[in-house]
């Protein structure tokens, strides 16, 4: 066991057996090393069981029925919302809207708040490191409203150029929407400072917490953030559920986006009155069982502790950097480990990222290759695609060490092909 591992307060080996999938072999004799956590994480048995139990014992639609099962499902669904509230320290659980993921949360704000409030010439400030989920909805809103998009530029080493805020933030800025942790660079942005600066300029602030809420403590009241979005499937929960948090007065003033059952107080043939929060933004049958699974995931994360998780991932990413930096021809995108979470994206010689991923897969190492839904970011650094290893609480330093032989193999295979192919 290495020195780094001894100082870690989190022993991943104590948790790995909770995750059935982590003990499978990718092929006979090749164990799985799962480094694709920024795309989606794996599930502990108790999260899976919470959903199985719901289906086997309690399942019914929520907020509609009088019968016993409907009441039990209601209760489980409400408990899940309360777990979300406590996890991000929201003042009231009605401020936590269940969505279908971070993407749908951003689209709700763009369609609802955006359409109601933006006019030609208003500005939305984004950054050059955004996921497409935090670019395209604002581009669509700009098209509809005549608002203008601005972007905080990046430094060569993957940090936001905060001095640009002096000129980018003006009285025209109505919204600042940015990512707390980049899904490509791993950069942990100075969230508190950007929120404060945005508010000073009179703008609202939306935080894309898809990569931060699963990996570090989040306190929406301490941050004073106006909107926060995140996804269940990146924090040990199931896919198909996410959360939009918003300040109560904002959510109350916003018109509903999707219309349908569940979101109304009264409907006549030609008009409707919207319901109260959170129903107003949860038209149709919500992701009932996924939300319950997310609640179980939050219980699991709370027992380990978000600070311990963040610390453990810092150890992993520091080791990954040390290994990757020794590999000739390898270029890491993004800052040094002290500024980042457990994500490392890199390019290797002239080898395409998909080829790197394919060779690593032969050793059971699952990474992601491509533009990771951040094409403008890749353009900024003049790379078409990168290979990305991303870590979570169940990854070990021993697994990270396997990147070295895996990448050596990639170099051997492709240099041989180039020389003799
Ligand atoms: N923002 C960031 C930073 C992300 O990493 C992702 C997922 N890759 C999203 C938004 C979108 O999340 P989802 O696909 O779950 O809606």
Short mmCIF file of C-alpha atoms and ligand atoms in Angstrom, two decimals:
data_model
loop_
_atom_site.label_atom_id
_atom_site.label_comp_id
_atom_site.label_asym_id
_atom_site.label_seq_id
_atom_site.Cartn_x
_atom_site.Cartn_y
_atom_site.Cartn_z
CA UNK A 1 0.00 0.00 0.00
CA UNK A 2 1.41 3.41 -0.92
CA UNK A 3 1.97 6.34 1.44
CA UNK A 4 -0.77 8.35 -0.28
CA UNK A 5 -3.28 5.61 0.33
CA UNK A 6 -2.41 5.45 4.04
CA UNK A 7 -3.30 9.13 4.57
CA UNK A 8 -6.58 8.73 2.73
CA UNK A 9 -9.53 8.65 5.13
CA UNK A 10 -11.49 6.68 2.56
CA UNK A 11 -10.56 3.10 1.80
CA UNK A 12 -12.16 2.25 -1.55
CA UNK A 13 -11.67 -1.44 -0.86
CA UNK A 14 -14.20 -1.14 1.94
CA UNK A 15 -16.86 -0.06 -0.58
CA UNK A 16 -16.09 -1.96 -3.75
CA UNK A 17 -17.95 -5.07 -2.69
CA UNK A 18 -21.13 -2.96 -2.43
CA UNK A 19 -21.03 -2.52 -6.22
CA UNK A 20 -21.93 -5.79 -7.96
CA UNK A 21 -20.70 -4.65 -11.38
CA UNK A 22 -17.19 -3.87 -10.11
CA UNK A 23 -16.46 -7.53 -9.51
CA UNK A 24 -17.22 -8.59 -13.08
CA UNK A 25 -14.61 -9.38 -15.66
CA UNK A 26 -14.75 -7.55 -18.95
CA UNK A 27 -13.51 -10.72 -20.65
CA UNK A 28 -12.36 -13.94 -19.01
CA UNK A 29 -9.39 -13.12 -16.79
CA UNK A 30 -9.66 -9.35 -17.39
CA UNK A 31 -11.17 -7.47 -14.43
CA UNK A 32 -13.05 -4.24 -14.99
CA UNK A 33 -11.31 -0.96 -14.19
CA UNK A 34 -14.07 1.60 -14.48
CA UNK A 35 -12.77 5.08 -15.25
CA UNK A 36 -15.82 6.48 -17.04
CA UNK A 37 -17.42 8.05 -14.00
CA UNK A 38 -17.81 11.53 -15.46
CA UNK A 39 -20.15 9.99 -18.03
CA UNK A 40 -22.08 7.86 -15.53
CA UNK A 41 -21.29 6.13 -12.25
CA UNK A 42 -22.02 2.59 -11.03
CA UNK A 43 -24.59 1.58 -8.42
CA UNK A 44 -24.22 0.09 -4.96
CA UNK A 45 -26.51 -2.83 -4.21
CA UNK A 46 -28.61 -0.77 -1.79
CA UNK A 47 -29.49 1.73 -4.53
CA UNK A 48 -30.52 -1.08 -6.85
CA UNK A 49 -32.43 -2.77 -4.03
CA UNK A 50 -34.27 0.42 -3.09
CA UNK A 51 -35.74 0.44 -6.59
CA UNK A 52 -36.43 -3.29 -6.67
CA UNK A 53 -38.20 -2.98 -3.30
CA UNK A 54 -40.31 -0.11 -4.59
CA UNK A 55 -41.37 -2.09 -7.66
CA UNK A 56 -41.98 -5.28 -5.70
CA UNK A 57 -43.77 -3.84 -2.69
CA UNK A 58 -44.96 -0.25 -3.03
CA UNK A 59 -45.21 0.86 -6.63
CA UNK A 60 -48.03 3.10 -7.85
CA UNK A 61 -48.26 6.51 -9.48
CA UNK A 62 -47.68 9.44 -7.12
CA UNK A 63 -49.83 12.39 -6.09
CA UNK A 64 -52.98 10.98 -7.54
CA UNK A 65 -54.21 7.94 -5.66
CA UNK A 66 -56.02 7.41 -2.38
CA UNK A 67 -55.21 3.70 -2.18
CA UNK A 68 -52.54 2.20 0.03
CA UNK A 69 -49.87 1.68 -2.64
CA UNK A 70 -50.30 5.24 -3.93
CA UNK A 71 -49.80 6.54 -0.41
CA UNK A 72 -46.69 4.44 0.11
CA UNK A 73 -45.20 5.57 -3.22
CA UNK A 74 -46.05 9.17 -2.35
CA UNK A 75 -44.23 8.82 0.92
CA UNK A 76 -41.11 7.30 -0.64
CA UNK A 77 -41.09 9.96 -3.36
CA UNK A 78 -41.45 12.77 -0.80
CA UNK A 79 -38.70 11.25 1.34
CA UNK A 80 -36.41 11.23 -1.69
CA UNK A 81 -37.09 14.93 -2.25
CA UNK A 82 -36.30 15.63 1.39
CA UNK A 83 -32.98 13.76 1.02
CA UNK A 84 -32.12 15.93 -1.98
CA UNK A 85 -33.05 19.06 -0.03
CA UNK A 86 -30.80 18.17 2.87
CA UNK A 87 -27.95 17.08 0.57
CA UNK A 88 -27.68 20.52 -1.05
CA UNK A 89 -28.98 22.41 2.02
CA UNK A 90 -31.93 23.92 0.18
CA UNK A 91 -34.26 25.86 2.49
CA UNK A 92 -37.42 23.98 1.43
CA UNK A 93 -37.97 20.73 -0.39
CA UNK A 94 -40.47 22.33 -2.83
CA UNK A 95 -37.48 24.19 -4.27
CA UNK A 96 -36.03 20.87 -5.45
CA UNK A 97 -37.74 19.99 -8.72
CA UNK A 98 -37.29 16.46 -10.01
CA UNK A 99 -36.21 16.62 -13.65
CA UNK A 100 -34.83 14.02 -16.02
CA UNK A 101 -31.22 15.19 -15.62
CA UNK A 102 -29.02 18.28 -15.65
CA UNK A 103 -29.91 18.90 -19.30
CA UNK A 104 -33.63 19.06 -18.65
CA UNK A 105 -33.09 21.37 -15.66
CA UNK A 106 -31.17 23.88 -17.78
CA UNK A 107 -33.80 23.70 -20.50
CA UNK A 108 -36.56 24.42 -17.98
CA UNK A 109 -34.79 27.59 -16.84
CA UNK A 110 -34.02 28.66 -20.42
CA UNK A 111 -37.60 28.11 -21.59
CA UNK A 112 -39.37 29.36 -18.51
CA UNK A 113 -37.29 32.10 -16.92
CA UNK A 114 -35.48 32.91 -20.18
CA UNK A 115 -38.52 33.33 -22.41
CA UNK A 116 -40.29 35.41 -19.77
CA UNK A 117 -37.41 37.73 -18.95
CA UNK A 118 -34.97 38.24 -21.81
CA UNK A 119 -35.24 40.85 -24.53
CA UNK A 120 -33.03 41.83 -27.47
CA UNK A 121 -29.62 43.08 -26.35
CA UNK A 122 -29.72 41.37 -22.94
CA UNK A 123 -26.65 39.25 -22.31
CA UNK A 124 -26.07 35.74 -21.00
CA UNK A 125 -22.56 35.06 -19.77
CA UNK A 126 -21.26 31.49 -20.18
CA UNK A 127 -17.72 30.11 -20.30
CA UNK A 128 -15.63 28.44 -22.98
CA UNK A 129 -15.55 25.22 -20.93
CA UNK A 130 -19.28 24.45 -20.94
CA UNK A 131 -20.88 21.13 -21.74
CA UNK A 132 -23.26 21.35 -24.71
CA UNK A 133 -26.08 21.10 -22.16
CA UNK A 134 -25.10 24.54 -20.91
CA UNK A 135 -24.53 26.02 -24.36
CA UNK A 136 -27.26 24.87 -26.72
CA UNK A 137 -30.31 25.83 -24.57
CA UNK A 138 -28.90 29.37 -24.27
CA UNK A 139 -28.13 29.51 -27.98
CA UNK A 140 -31.75 28.52 -28.63
CA UNK A 141 -32.92 31.14 -26.14
CA UNK A 142 -30.73 33.76 -27.81
CA UNK A 143 -32.33 32.90 -31.15
CA UNK A 144 -35.82 33.23 -29.70
CA UNK A 145 -35.22 36.37 -27.63
CA UNK A 146 -32.52 38.36 -29.41
CA UNK A 147 -30.30 38.06 -26.33
CA UNK A 148 -26.53 37.93 -26.85
CA UNK A 149 -24.15 35.24 -25.58
CA UNK A 150 -20.75 36.08 -24.09
CA UNK A 151 -18.10 33.66 -22.84
CA UNK A 152 -15.46 33.82 -20.13
CA UNK A 153 -12.23 32.76 -21.90
CA UNK A 154 -9.81 30.08 -20.68
CA UNK A 155 -6.12 30.21 -19.90
CA UNK A 156 -3.74 27.83 -21.66
CA UNK A 157 -3.80 25.56 -18.63
CA UNK A 158 -7.57 25.28 -18.36
CA UNK A 159 -8.59 27.90 -15.81
CA UNK A 160 -11.20 30.61 -16.27
CA UNK A 161 -9.72 34.05 -17.00
CA UNK A 162 -11.50 35.81 -14.19
CA UNK A 163 -10.03 39.24 -14.97
CA UNK A 164 -12.22 39.17 -18.09
CA UNK A 165 -15.22 39.53 -15.78
CA UNK A 166 -14.34 43.22 -15.38
CA UNK A 167 -15.46 43.87 -18.95
CA UNK A 168 -17.82 40.93 -19.53
CA UNK A 169 -20.14 41.68 -16.62
CA UNK A 170 -22.25 44.76 -17.36
CA UNK A 171 -25.75 45.99 -16.63
CA UNK A 172 -26.80 44.09 -19.77
CA UNK A 173 -25.82 40.75 -18.18
CA UNK A 174 -29.04 39.08 -17.04
CA UNK A 175 -27.71 35.60 -16.36
CA UNK A 176 -24.37 33.95 -15.66
CA UNK A 177 -24.55 30.19 -16.31
CA UNK A 178 -21.44 28.14 -15.74
CA UNK A 179 -20.07 24.78 -14.78
CA UNK A 180 -18.78 24.19 -11.24
CA UNK A 181 -16.37 21.45 -12.36
CA UNK A 182 -15.48 20.95 -16.02
CA UNK A 183 -16.33 17.49 -17.33
CA UNK A 184 -13.24 17.63 -19.59
CA UNK A 185 -10.57 19.66 -17.81
CA UNK A 186 -11.59 18.68 -14.30
CA UNK A 187 -11.10 22.32 -13.32
CA UNK A 188 -12.80 23.27 -10.05
CA UNK A 189 -14.04 26.78 -10.72
CA UNK A 190 -14.10 29.52 -8.06
CA UNK A 191 -17.86 29.21 -7.82
CA UNK A 192 -18.44 31.51 -4.85
CA UNK A 193 -16.48 34.35 -6.41
CA UNK A 194 -18.25 34.12 -9.79
CA UNK A 195 -21.67 34.02 -8.12
CA UNK A 196 -20.78 37.08 -6.05
CA UNK A 197 -19.51 38.98 -9.10
CA UNK A 198 -22.60 37.99 -11.10
CA UNK A 199 -24.90 39.25 -8.36
CA UNK A 200 -22.94 42.50 -8.03
CA UNK A 201 -23.66 43.09 -11.72
CA UNK A 202 -27.36 42.45 -11.09
CA UNK A 203 -27.44 39.08 -12.89
CA UNK A 204 -28.91 35.78 -11.80
CA UNK A 205 -26.57 32.79 -11.62
CA UNK A 206 -27.19 29.22 -12.72
CA UNK A 207 -24.67 26.60 -11.69
CA UNK A 208 -24.20 23.39 -13.65
CA UNK A 209 -23.40 21.00 -10.82
CA UNK A 210 -23.45 17.81 -12.90
CA UNK A 211 -19.79 17.12 -12.07
CA UNK A 212 -19.57 18.84 -8.68
CA UNK A 213 -22.60 17.74 -6.66
CA UNK A 214 -21.55 14.05 -6.89
CA UNK A 215 -17.97 14.77 -5.78
CA UNK A 216 -17.91 17.53 -3.17
CA UNK A 217 -20.13 19.16 -0.59
CA UNK A 218 -22.75 21.56 -2.01
CA UNK A 219 -24.56 24.19 0.01
CA UNK A 220 -26.89 26.29 -2.10
CA UNK A 221 -27.58 28.73 0.73
CA UNK A 222 -23.90 29.35 1.47
CA UNK A 223 -23.30 29.79 -2.27
CA UNK A 224 -26.36 32.01 -2.62
CA UNK A 225 -26.83 30.50 -6.07
CA UNK A 226 -30.09 31.18 -7.92
CA UNK A 227 -30.36 27.89 -9.83
CA UNK A 228 -28.47 24.61 -9.54
CA UNK A 229 -28.86 21.56 -11.77
CA UNK A 230 -27.46 18.05 -11.48
CA UNK A 231 -28.07 14.44 -12.56
CA UNK A 232 -28.72 11.31 -10.49
CA UNK A 233 -26.76 8.95 -12.72
CA UNK A 234 -23.45 10.68 -12.01
CA UNK A 235 -23.80 10.16 -8.24
CA UNK A 236 -24.51 6.43 -7.86
CA UNK A 237 -28.18 6.90 -8.72
CA UNK A 238 -30.15 5.72 -11.74
CA UNK A 239 -30.45 7.50 -15.06
CA UNK A 240 -33.64 9.37 -15.88
CA UNK A 241 -33.70 11.61 -12.82
CA UNK A 242 -32.07 14.91 -12.00
CA UNK A 243 -32.72 17.97 -9.91
CA UNK A 244 -33.35 21.64 -10.56
CA UNK A 245 -32.96 23.75 -7.43
CA UNK A 246 -34.10 27.36 -7.55
CA UNK A 247 -34.69 30.24 -5.17
CA UNK A 248 -38.33 30.17 -4.18
CA UNK A 249 -39.29 33.65 -5.38
CA UNK A 250 -37.75 32.94 -8.79
CA UNK A 251 -39.46 29.58 -9.22
CA UNK A 252 -42.78 31.06 -8.10
CA UNK A 253 -42.54 33.91 -10.59
CA UNK A 254 -41.58 31.60 -13.48
CA UNK A 255 -44.28 30.23 -15.80
CA UNK A 256 -44.38 26.45 -16.11
CA UNK A 257 -42.51 25.03 -19.10
CA UNK A 258 -44.10 21.65 -19.83
CA UNK A 259 -47.86 21.50 -19.54
CA UNK A 260 -49.97 18.48 -18.66
CA UNK A 261 -51.24 16.49 -15.75
CA UNK A 262 -49.90 17.03 -12.26
CA UNK A 263 -48.74 20.63 -12.80
CA UNK A 264 -52.13 22.35 -12.52
CA UNK A 265 -54.46 23.61 -9.85
CA UNK A 266 -57.45 23.90 -12.19
CA UNK A 267 -58.09 23.34 -15.91
CA UNK A 268 -60.94 24.62 -18.06
CA UNK A 269 -61.38 23.91 -21.74
CA UNK A 270 -59.55 27.06 -22.74
CA UNK A 271 -57.24 27.86 -19.82
CA UNK A 272 -55.44 26.55 -16.74
CA UNK A 273 -54.03 27.70 -13.42
CA UNK A 274 -50.64 26.25 -12.57
CA UNK A 275 -50.17 24.28 -9.38
CA UNK A 276 -47.80 25.07 -6.53
CA UNK A 277 -44.10 24.17 -6.36
CA UNK A 278 -42.71 21.68 -7.10
CA UNK A 279 -45.68 20.26 -9.08
CA UNK A 280 -45.75 23.31 -11.36
CA UNK A 281 -42.53 22.13 -13.01
CA UNK A 282 -43.23 18.39 -12.87
CA UNK A 283 -45.82 17.88 -15.60
CA UNK A 284 -46.79 14.27 -16.26
CA UNK A 285 -45.72 11.24 -14.27
CA UNK A 286 -42.38 12.09 -12.67
CA UNK A 287 -39.39 9.71 -12.53
CA UNK A 288 -40.83 8.05 -9.41
CA UNK A 289 -38.60 5.04 -8.90
CA UNK A 290 -35.47 6.81 -10.19
CA UNK A 291 -36.02 9.57 -7.64
CA UNK A 292 -36.32 6.97 -4.89
CA UNK A 293 -33.07 5.40 -6.14
CA UNK A 294 -31.42 8.81 -6.08
CA UNK A 295 -32.52 9.19 -2.46
CA UNK A 296 -30.83 5.87 -1.63
CA UNK A 297 -27.67 7.04 -3.43
CA UNK A 298 -27.64 10.19 -1.31
CA UNK A 299 -27.91 8.08 1.86
CA UNK A 300 -24.92 6.05 0.68
CA UNK A 301 -22.82 9.14 -0.18
CA UNK A 302 -23.70 10.76 3.15
CA UNK A 303 -22.48 7.75 5.08
CA UNK A 304 -19.08 7.98 3.39
CA UNK A 305 -18.94 11.77 3.55
CA UNK A 306 -18.46 14.16 0.66
CA UNK A 307 -15.22 15.57 2.04
CA UNK A 308 -13.71 12.09 2.23
CA UNK A 309 -14.80 11.43 -1.35
CA UNK A 310 -13.29 14.69 -2.61
CA UNK A 311 -10.06 13.97 -0.77
CA UNK A 312 -9.83 10.45 -2.15
CA UNK A 313 -10.36 11.65 -5.71
CA UNK A 314 -7.67 14.26 -5.24
CA UNK A 315 -5.23 11.45 -4.36
CA UNK A 316 -6.26 9.49 -7.44
CA UNK A 317 -5.96 12.42 -9.83
CA UNK A 318 -2.60 13.44 -8.38
CA UNK A 319 -1.30 9.93 -8.99
CA UNK A 320 -2.79 9.85 -12.47
CA UNK A 321 -1.02 13.10 -13.35
CA UNK A 322 2.29 11.77 -12.03
CA UNK A 323 1.93 8.68 -14.22
CA UNK A 324 0.70 10.41 -17.35
CA UNK A 325 3.27 13.20 -17.19
CA UNK A 326 6.04 10.60 -17.57
CA UNK A 327 4.64 9.32 -20.86
CA UNK A 328 6.38 10.83 -23.84
CA UNK A 329 4.05 12.49 -26.33
CA UNK A 330 1.16 12.68 -23.88
CA UNK A 331 -0.55 16.04 -23.40
CA UNK A 332 -2.90 16.61 -20.47
CA UNK A 333 -5.65 19.18 -21.02
CA UNK A 334 -6.40 21.26 -17.96
CA UNK A 335 -4.70 22.48 -14.81
CA UNK A 336 -2.42 20.82 -12.29
CA UNK A 337 -4.10 18.53 -9.74
CA UNK A 338 -4.48 21.15 -7.01
CA UNK A 339 -7.06 22.95 -9.18
CA UNK A 340 -8.99 19.93 -10.28
CA UNK A 341 -11.36 17.12 -9.44
CA UNK A 342 -10.92 13.47 -10.42
CA UNK A 343 -10.93 13.93 -14.19
CA UNK A 344 -7.93 13.70 -16.54
CA UNK A 345 -8.31 14.28 -20.28
CA UNK A 346 -5.35 13.81 -22.57
CA UNK A 347 -4.15 13.27 -26.10
CA UNK A 348 -1.34 10.88 -26.98
CA UNK A 349 1.04 11.46 -29.90
CA UNK A 350 -0.80 11.16 -33.17
CA UNK A 351 -2.94 8.31 -31.85
CA UNK A 352 -6.67 8.98 -32.06
CA UNK A 353 -8.42 9.02 -28.70
CA UNK A 354 -10.77 6.26 -29.86
CA UNK A 355 -7.78 4.02 -30.56
CA UNK A 356 -6.35 4.79 -27.11
CA UNK A 357 -9.70 3.84 -25.55
CA UNK A 358 -9.86 0.66 -27.57
CA UNK A 359 -6.40 -0.52 -26.51
CA UNK A 360 -7.10 0.33 -22.86
CA UNK A 361 -10.34 -1.63 -23.10
CA UNK A 362 -8.27 -4.71 -23.96
CA UNK A 363 -6.82 -4.37 -20.43
CA UNK A 364 -10.30 -3.90 -18.98
CA UNK A 365 -9.86 -0.15 -18.52
CA UNK A 366 -13.04 1.74 -19.41
CA UNK A 367 -12.36 5.36 -20.35
CA UNK A 368 -14.24 7.80 -22.57
CA UNK A 369 -12.93 9.11 -25.90
CA UNK A 370 -14.27 11.95 -28.01
CA UNK A 371 -15.27 15.55 -27.44
CA UNK A 372 -17.26 14.73 -24.27
CA UNK A 373 -20.07 17.05 -25.39
CA UNK A 374 -17.69 20.00 -25.25
CA UNK A 375 -16.71 20.74 -28.84
CA UNK A 376 -15.95 24.45 -28.34
CA UNK A 377 -13.59 23.55 -25.49
CA UNK A 378 -11.72 21.10 -27.72
CA UNK A 379 -11.53 23.72 -30.46
CA UNK A 380 -10.05 26.15 -27.93
CA UNK A 381 -7.16 23.74 -27.36
CA UNK A 382 -6.89 22.65 -31.02
CA UNK A 383 -7.68 19.01 -30.38
CA UNK A 384 -10.45 17.10 -32.10
CA UNK A 385 -10.86 14.52 -29.39
CA UNK A 386 -9.36 13.52 -26.07
CA UNK A 387 -9.20 10.38 -23.96
CA UNK A 388 -10.71 10.91 -20.50
CA UNK A 389 -10.19 8.93 -17.31
CA UNK A 390 -12.53 9.96 -14.50
CA UNK A 391 -12.60 8.59 -10.98
CA UNK A 392 -15.00 7.96 -8.12
CA UNK A 393 -14.94 6.77 -4.57
CA UNK A 394 -14.55 3.09 -5.51
CA UNK A 395 -11.43 3.52 -7.65
CA UNK A 396 -8.08 2.56 -6.18
CA UNK A 397 -4.55 3.81 -6.63
CA UNK A 398 -3.66 0.33 -7.87
CA UNK A 399 -6.21 0.77 -10.68
CA UNK A 400 -4.77 4.18 -11.57
CA UNK A 401 -1.32 2.57 -11.80
CA UNK A 402 -2.68 0.35 -14.57
CA UNK A 403 -2.91 3.38 -16.86
CA UNK A 404 0.88 3.26 -17.39
CA UNK A 405 1.14 -0.23 -18.93
CA UNK A 406 -2.16 0.32 -20.75
CA UNK A 407 -0.93 3.49 -22.46
CA UNK A 408 2.48 1.94 -23.19
CA UNK A 409 0.61 -0.80 -25.00
CA UNK A 410 -1.34 1.80 -27.00
CA UNK A 411 1.90 3.45 -28.07
CA UNK A 412 3.47 0.14 -29.04
CA UNK A 413 0.47 -1.01 -31.06
CA UNK A 414 0.07 2.22 -33.00
CA UNK A 415 3.74 2.98 -33.56
CA UNK A 416 4.15 -0.52 -34.92
CA UNK A 417 1.16 0.03 -37.19
CA UNK A 418 2.58 3.36 -38.35
CA UNK A 419 6.03 1.92 -39.03
CA UNK A 420 4.88 -1.23 -40.78
CA UNK A 421 1.34 -0.41 -41.80
N1 LIG B 1 -23.14 19.31 -17.59
C1 LIG B 1 -22.01 18.64 -17.40
C2 LIG B 1 -20.80 19.35 -16.90
C3 LIG B 1 -21.96 17.26 -17.66
O1 LIG B 1 -20.82 16.58 -17.47
C4 LIG B 1 -23.12 16.62 -18.13
C5 LIG B 1 -23.12 15.13 -18.45
N2 LIG B 1 -22.01 14.70 -19.17
C6 LIG B 1 -24.28 17.38 -18.31
C7 LIG B 1 -24.26 18.71 -18.02
C8 LIG B 1 -25.56 16.76 -18.80
O2 LIG B 1 -26.03 15.80 -17.92
P1 LIG B 1 -27.22 14.83 -18.35
O3 LIG B 1 -26.78 14.18 -19.63
O4 LIG B 1 -27.31 13.87 -17.23
O5 LIG B 1 -28.44 15.66 -18.53
#
